[in-house]
Tab-separated table of C-alpha atoms in Angstrom:
chain	number	residue	atom	x	y	z
A	13	MET	CA	-0.009	-0.007	0.014
A	14	ASN	CA	1.198	3.522	-0.737
A	15	LYS	CA	2.799	5.016	2.373
A	16	ARG	CA	0.972	8.299	1.768
A	17	ILE	CA	-2.350	6.484	1.983
A	18	LEU	CA	-1.396	4.485	5.062
A	19	ALA	CA	-0.263	7.644	6.822
A	20	CYS	CA	-3.690	9.214	6.228
A	21	VAL	CA	-5.320	6.142	7.742
A	22	LEU	CA	-3.202	6.258	10.843
A	23	LEU	CA	-3.684	10.007	11.341
A	24	ALA	CA	-7.498	9.847	11.327
A	25	PRO	CA	-8.090	9.697	15.134
A	26	ALA	CA	-5.796	12.674	15.630
A	27	LEU	CA	-7.882	14.730	13.178
A	28	ALA	CA	-10.982	13.981	15.239
A	29	VAL	CA	-9.683	16.005	18.183
A	30	ALA	CA	-7.466	18.511	16.420
A	31	GLY	CA	-8.542	22.132	16.479
A	32	THR	CA	-6.819	22.791	13.136
A	33	PRO	CA	-6.919	19.492	11.206
A	34	PHE	CA	-4.671	20.624	8.321
A	35	LYS	CA	-1.930	22.306	10.390
A	36	PRO	CA	1.559	21.203	9.209
A	37	VAL	CA	3.696	19.277	11.698
A	38	GLU	CA	7.485	19.399	11.475
A	39	LEU	CA	9.117	15.972	11.341
A	40	THR	CA	12.459	15.144	12.930
A	41	ASP	CA	15.396	13.819	10.908
A	42	PRO	CA	14.907	10.214	12.177
A	43	GLU	CA	11.256	10.376	11.126
A	44	LEU	CA	12.163	11.710	7.684
A	45	ALA	CA	14.673	8.843	7.288
A	46	GLN	CA	11.883	6.336	7.650
A	47	LEU	CA	9.572	7.850	4.979
A	48	ARG	CA	9.114	6.004	1.708
A	49	GLY	CA	7.099	6.884	-1.375
A	50	ARG	CA	5.372	10.220	-1.937
A	51	TYR	CA	3.918	12.790	0.417
A	52	VAL	CA	1.223	15.495	0.186
A	53	LEU	CA	1.330	18.888	1.877
A	54	PRO	CA	-1.684	19.654	4.096
A	55	ASP	CA	-2.865	22.604	2.041
A	56	HIS	CA	-3.177	20.329	-1.001
A	57	ILE	CA	-5.889	18.258	0.689
A	58	VAL	CA	-9.416	19.745	0.525
A	59	HIS	CA	-11.287	16.780	1.995
A	60	PHE	CA	-10.335	13.842	4.217
A	61	GLY	CA	-12.816	11.206	5.345
A	62	VAL	CA	-12.789	7.824	7.014
A	63	THR	CA	-15.914	5.721	7.375
A	64	MET	CA	-16.139	2.449	9.320
A	65	THR	CA	-19.250	0.290	9.117
A	66	SER	CA	-20.007	-2.924	11.029
A	67	SER	CA	-23.115	-5.064	10.829
A	68	TRP	CA	-24.143	-8.436	12.306
A	69	GLU	CA	-27.110	-10.431	11.051
A	70	GLN	CA	-28.959	-13.427	12.308
A	71	PRO	CA	-32.162	-14.666	10.627
A	72	GLY	CA	-34.683	-11.911	11.199
A	73	GLN	CA	-32.349	-9.612	13.158
A	74	GLN	CA	-29.634	-7.047	12.369
A	75	LEU	CA	-27.400	-4.879	14.472
A	76	GLY	CA	-24.608	-2.405	13.638
A	77	ALA	CA	-23.503	1.136	13.063
A	78	SER	CA	-21.547	3.372	10.790
A	79	VAL	CA	-19.097	5.979	12.113
A	80	SER	CA	-17.780	8.726	9.832
A	81	LEU	CA	-14.872	11.066	10.453
A	82	GLN	CA	-14.686	13.994	7.973
A	83	ALA	CA	-12.366	16.949	7.796
A	84	GLN	CA	-12.218	19.813	5.335
A	85	GLN	CA	-10.232	23.012	5.048
A	86	GLY	CA	-11.727	25.846	7.038
A	87	ALA	CA	-14.004	23.607	9.163
A	88	GLN	CA	-13.703	21.607	12.325
A	89	PRO	CA	-13.579	17.778	11.958
A	90	VAL	CA	-16.987	16.053	12.149
A	91	LEU	CA	-17.451	12.671	13.779
A	92	ASN	CA	-20.940	11.232	13.245
A	93	ILE	CA	-22.813	7.985	13.961
A	94	THR	CA	-25.539	6.281	11.916
A	95	PRO	CA	-27.221	3.302	13.579
A	96	ILE	CA	-28.044	0.027	11.780
A	97	SER	CA	-30.830	-2.045	13.291
A	98	GLY	CA	-33.586	-4.290	12.004
A	99	GLY	CA	-35.922	-7.113	12.958
A	100	GLY	CA	-36.956	-7.973	16.472
A	101	GLY	CA	-37.794	-10.816	18.753
A	102	SER	CA	-35.934	-12.480	21.585
A	103	ALA	CA	-32.232	-13.298	21.783
A	104	PRO	CA	-31.118	-16.244	19.601
A	105	GLN	CA	-29.875	-19.410	21.217
A	106	PRO	CA	-26.228	-18.989	22.190
A	107	GLY	CA	-23.622	-20.941	20.280
A	108	SER	CA	-21.355	-23.599	21.735
A	109	GLY	CA	-18.238	-22.921	19.649
A	110	MET	CA	-14.914	-21.876	21.165
A	111	ILE	CA	-12.204	-19.647	19.751
A	112	ILE	CA	-8.740	-19.632	21.367
A	113	GLY	CA	-5.803	-17.291	20.819
A	114	GLY	CA	-5.385	-14.233	18.681
A	115	GLN	CA	-4.489	-11.768	21.434
A	116	GLY	CA	-1.509	-10.478	19.444
A	117	LEU	CA	-3.676	-9.171	16.603
A	118	ALA	CA	-4.373	-5.936	18.543
A	119	ASN	CA	-0.643	-5.203	18.648
A	120	VAL	CA	-0.002	-5.337	14.884
A	121	ASP	CA	1.406	-2.170	13.329
A	122	GLY	CA	-0.363	-1.320	10.090
A	123	ILE	CA	-3.369	-3.322	8.971
A	124	SER	CA	-4.649	-6.496	10.597
A	125	GLN	CA	-7.693	-8.482	9.383
A	126	SER	CA	-8.977	-11.626	10.988
A	127	VAL	CA	-12.006	-13.875	10.719
A	128	ARG	CA	-12.375	-16.872	13.038
A	129	THR	CA	-15.459	-18.999	13.190
A	130	ALA	CA	-16.527	-22.077	15.160
A	131	GLY	CA	-19.922	-22.720	13.588
A	132	ASP	CA	-21.755	-23.574	10.364
A	133	LEU	CA	-23.374	-21.558	7.566
A	134	ASN	CA	-21.568	-18.372	8.515
A	135	SER	CA	-20.380	-15.549	6.222
A	136	ALA	CA	-17.893	-12.868	7.273
A	137	VAL	CA	-16.135	-10.093	5.298
A	138	ASN	CA	-13.416	-7.596	6.245
A	139	GLY	CA	-12.890	-4.964	3.567
A	140	ILE	CA	-10.894	-1.759	3.006
A	141	GLN	CA	-11.643	0.706	0.199
A	142	ILE	CA	-9.489	3.696	-0.756
A	143	ASN	CA	-10.741	6.524	-3.000
A	144	ILE	CA	-8.406	9.349	-4.043
A	145	GLU	CA	-9.578	12.169	-6.335
A	146	ARG	CA	-7.753	15.175	-7.675
A	147	ASN	CA	-10.619	17.408	-8.711
A	148	GLY	CA	-10.443	19.951	-5.920
A	149	GLN	CA	-14.189	19.606	-5.169
A	150	ALA	CA	-14.957	18.787	-1.555
A	151	PRO	CA	-18.159	16.707	-1.212
A	152	ASP	CA	-21.014	17.665	1.154
A	153	LEU	CA	-20.459	16.376	4.676
A	154	ALA	CA	-22.457	13.264	5.368
A	155	GLY	CA	-25.166	13.432	7.964
A	156	GLY	CA	-25.613	11.498	11.196
A	157	THR	CA	-25.646	11.999	14.950
A	158	PRO	CA	-22.554	13.532	16.594
A	159	LEU	CA	-20.589	10.941	18.533
A	160	GLY	CA	-20.103	13.022	21.659
A	161	ASP	CA	-18.795	10.985	24.598
A	162	GLY	CA	-19.692	7.669	22.966
A	163	TYR	CA	-22.499	5.640	21.483
A	164	SER	CA	-24.263	2.397	22.445
A	165	GLN	CA	-27.405	0.659	21.167
A	166	SER	CA	-28.868	-2.738	22.003
A	167	ASN	CA	-31.538	-5.099	20.705
A	168	GLY	CA	-32.284	-8.826	21.015
A	169	LEU	CA	-29.139	-9.685	19.082
A	170	GLY	CA	-26.637	-7.779	21.221
A	171	THR	CA	-24.997	-4.399	21.689
A	172	VAL	CA	-23.085	-2.135	19.294
A	173	SER	CA	-20.830	0.558	20.744
A	174	VAL	CA	-18.563	3.296	19.439
A	175	SER	CA	-15.899	5.170	21.348
A	176	ALA	CA	-13.074	7.632	20.635
A	177	ALA	CA	-10.413	7.773	23.377
A	178	GLN	CA	-6.666	7.671	23.783
A	179	GLY	CA	-6.097	8.284	20.077
A	180	LYS	CA	-8.182	5.292	18.991
A	181	LEU	CA	-11.598	5.054	17.320
A	182	GLN	CA	-13.416	1.759	18.044
A	183	LEU	CA	-16.558	0.265	16.622
A	184	GLY	CA	-17.524	-3.014	18.302
A	185	ILE	CA	-20.446	-5.455	18.318
A	186	ALA	CA	-20.940	-7.835	21.271
A	187	THR	CA	-23.731	-10.323	20.542
A	188	ARG	CA	-25.654	-12.500	22.972
A	189	GLY	CA	-23.792	-15.760	22.619
A	190	GLN	CA	-23.076	-15.487	18.840
A	191	GLY	CA	-19.609	-13.860	18.888
A	192	SER	CA	-18.132	-10.442	18.507
A	193	SER	CA	-16.600	-8.062	15.978
A	194	LEU	CA	-14.271	-5.083	16.354
A	195	GLN	CA	-12.886	-2.368	14.104
A	196	GLN	CA	-10.174	-0.124	15.606
A	197	LEU	CA	-8.366	2.796	14.063
A	198	GLY	CA	-5.351	4.335	15.708
A	199	GLY	CA	-1.721	3.137	15.508
A	200	GLY	CA	-3.047	0.909	12.712
A	201	LEU	CA	-6.274	-0.547	11.412
A	202	LEU	CA	-7.728	-3.654	13.035
A	203	GLN	CA	-10.706	-5.667	11.717
A	204	ASP	CA	-11.480	-8.721	13.848
A	205	THR	CA	-14.480	-11.069	13.715
A	206	ARG	CA	-15.131	-14.013	16.043
A	207	ILE	CA	-18.184	-16.240	15.469
A	208	VAL	CA	-19.093	-19.075	17.887
A	209	SER	CA	-22.568	-20.064	16.508
A	210	SER	CA	-24.231	-20.696	13.127
A	211	GLN	CA	-26.108	-18.745	10.466
A	212	ASN	CA	-24.404	-15.392	11.057
A	213	THR	CA	-23.500	-12.737	8.455
A	214	VAL	CA	-20.871	-10.263	9.633
A	215	ILE	CA	-19.515	-7.355	7.540
A	216	ASN	CA	-16.741	-4.950	8.579
A	217	THR	CA	-15.749	-2.271	6.065
A	218	ALA	CA	-13.475	0.758	6.248
A	219	ARG	CA	-13.376	3.435	3.546
A	220	LEU	CA	-10.806	6.232	3.098
A	221	ASP	CA	-11.754	9.226	0.912
A	222	VAL	CA	-9.210	11.886	0.013
A	223	VAL	CA	-9.822	14.830	-2.339
A	224	MET	CA	-6.804	16.871	-3.371
A	225	GLN	CA	-6.418	20.081	-5.284
A	226	GLN	CA	-6.298	19.878	-9.066
A	227	GLY	CA	-2.838	19.110	-10.446
A	228	ASN	CA	-0.467	22.000	-11.027
A	229	ARG	CA	0.612	21.952	-14.666
A	230	SER	CA	3.893	23.849	-14.084
A	231	MET	CA	4.813	21.324	-11.400
A	232	ASP	CA	4.036	18.415	-13.764
A	233	VAL	CA	6.387	19.941	-16.342
A	234	LEU	CA	9.107	20.321	-13.720
A	235	ASN	CA	8.756	16.664	-12.706
A	236	CYS	CA	9.146	15.639	-16.344
A	237	ASN	CA	12.363	17.642	-16.619
A	238	LEU	CA	13.755	15.982	-13.515
A	239	ASP	CA	13.075	12.436	-14.782
A	240	PRO	CA	16.196	12.311	-17.060
A	241	LEU	CA	18.344	13.284	-14.056
A	242	ARG	CA	16.980	10.431	-11.991
A	243	THR	CA	18.271	7.909	-14.550
A	244	LEU	CA	21.837	9.012	-13.821
A	245	ARG	CA	21.710	7.883	-10.177
A	246	PRO	CA	22.190	4.123	-10.824
A	247	ALA	CA	25.321	5.022	-12.764
A	248	GLY	CA	26.812	6.688	-9.710
A	249	TYR	CA	26.371	10.368	-10.662
């Protein structure tokens, strides 16, 4: 994955609490030495958005939520919640499956995706989508309910909760005897699903949207002129 994109993903929780989301931050020499690939100056980004969505379905019941972090130039970051709920009835029978291990997944730097199931007729998906546009047109901010101090909703299937604390944004579902799912952003991206019963459909998705200013033609010409010089480097010049 492009390091520029990964950096945007890891910076998302910081934007949620920053008073000036596009304020440049000076890097130290050791930090610069670790950079690879391309970079983008803050004033070249007109829109930055991260959306995490989690849903859990059992026959006749659905539970989940979507949390959206959006930042644009000249505006404070917006962190909204949209609930996902459907069906009704009593809690399903708890499963008898058992899942062991996996504690180290939360300590992975970068991106970690895991699906573990101890049941039958289950379907689970972890997905990441990245959209980068260079048209300079910031989209309208998506609606929803402000996160505030946190969010929690329950039904017969279980409880979905969202929290933003200690530089991490978490979206988790704890079911009543069916398993659990977690998406965590901060220091990396974690998508983890654990199913201990049958006939479950679990979907975790994360989407990164970045809109940059339109390309500068004079800069493109300059880059073309520099390309012939780059070919001399392997020869030792």
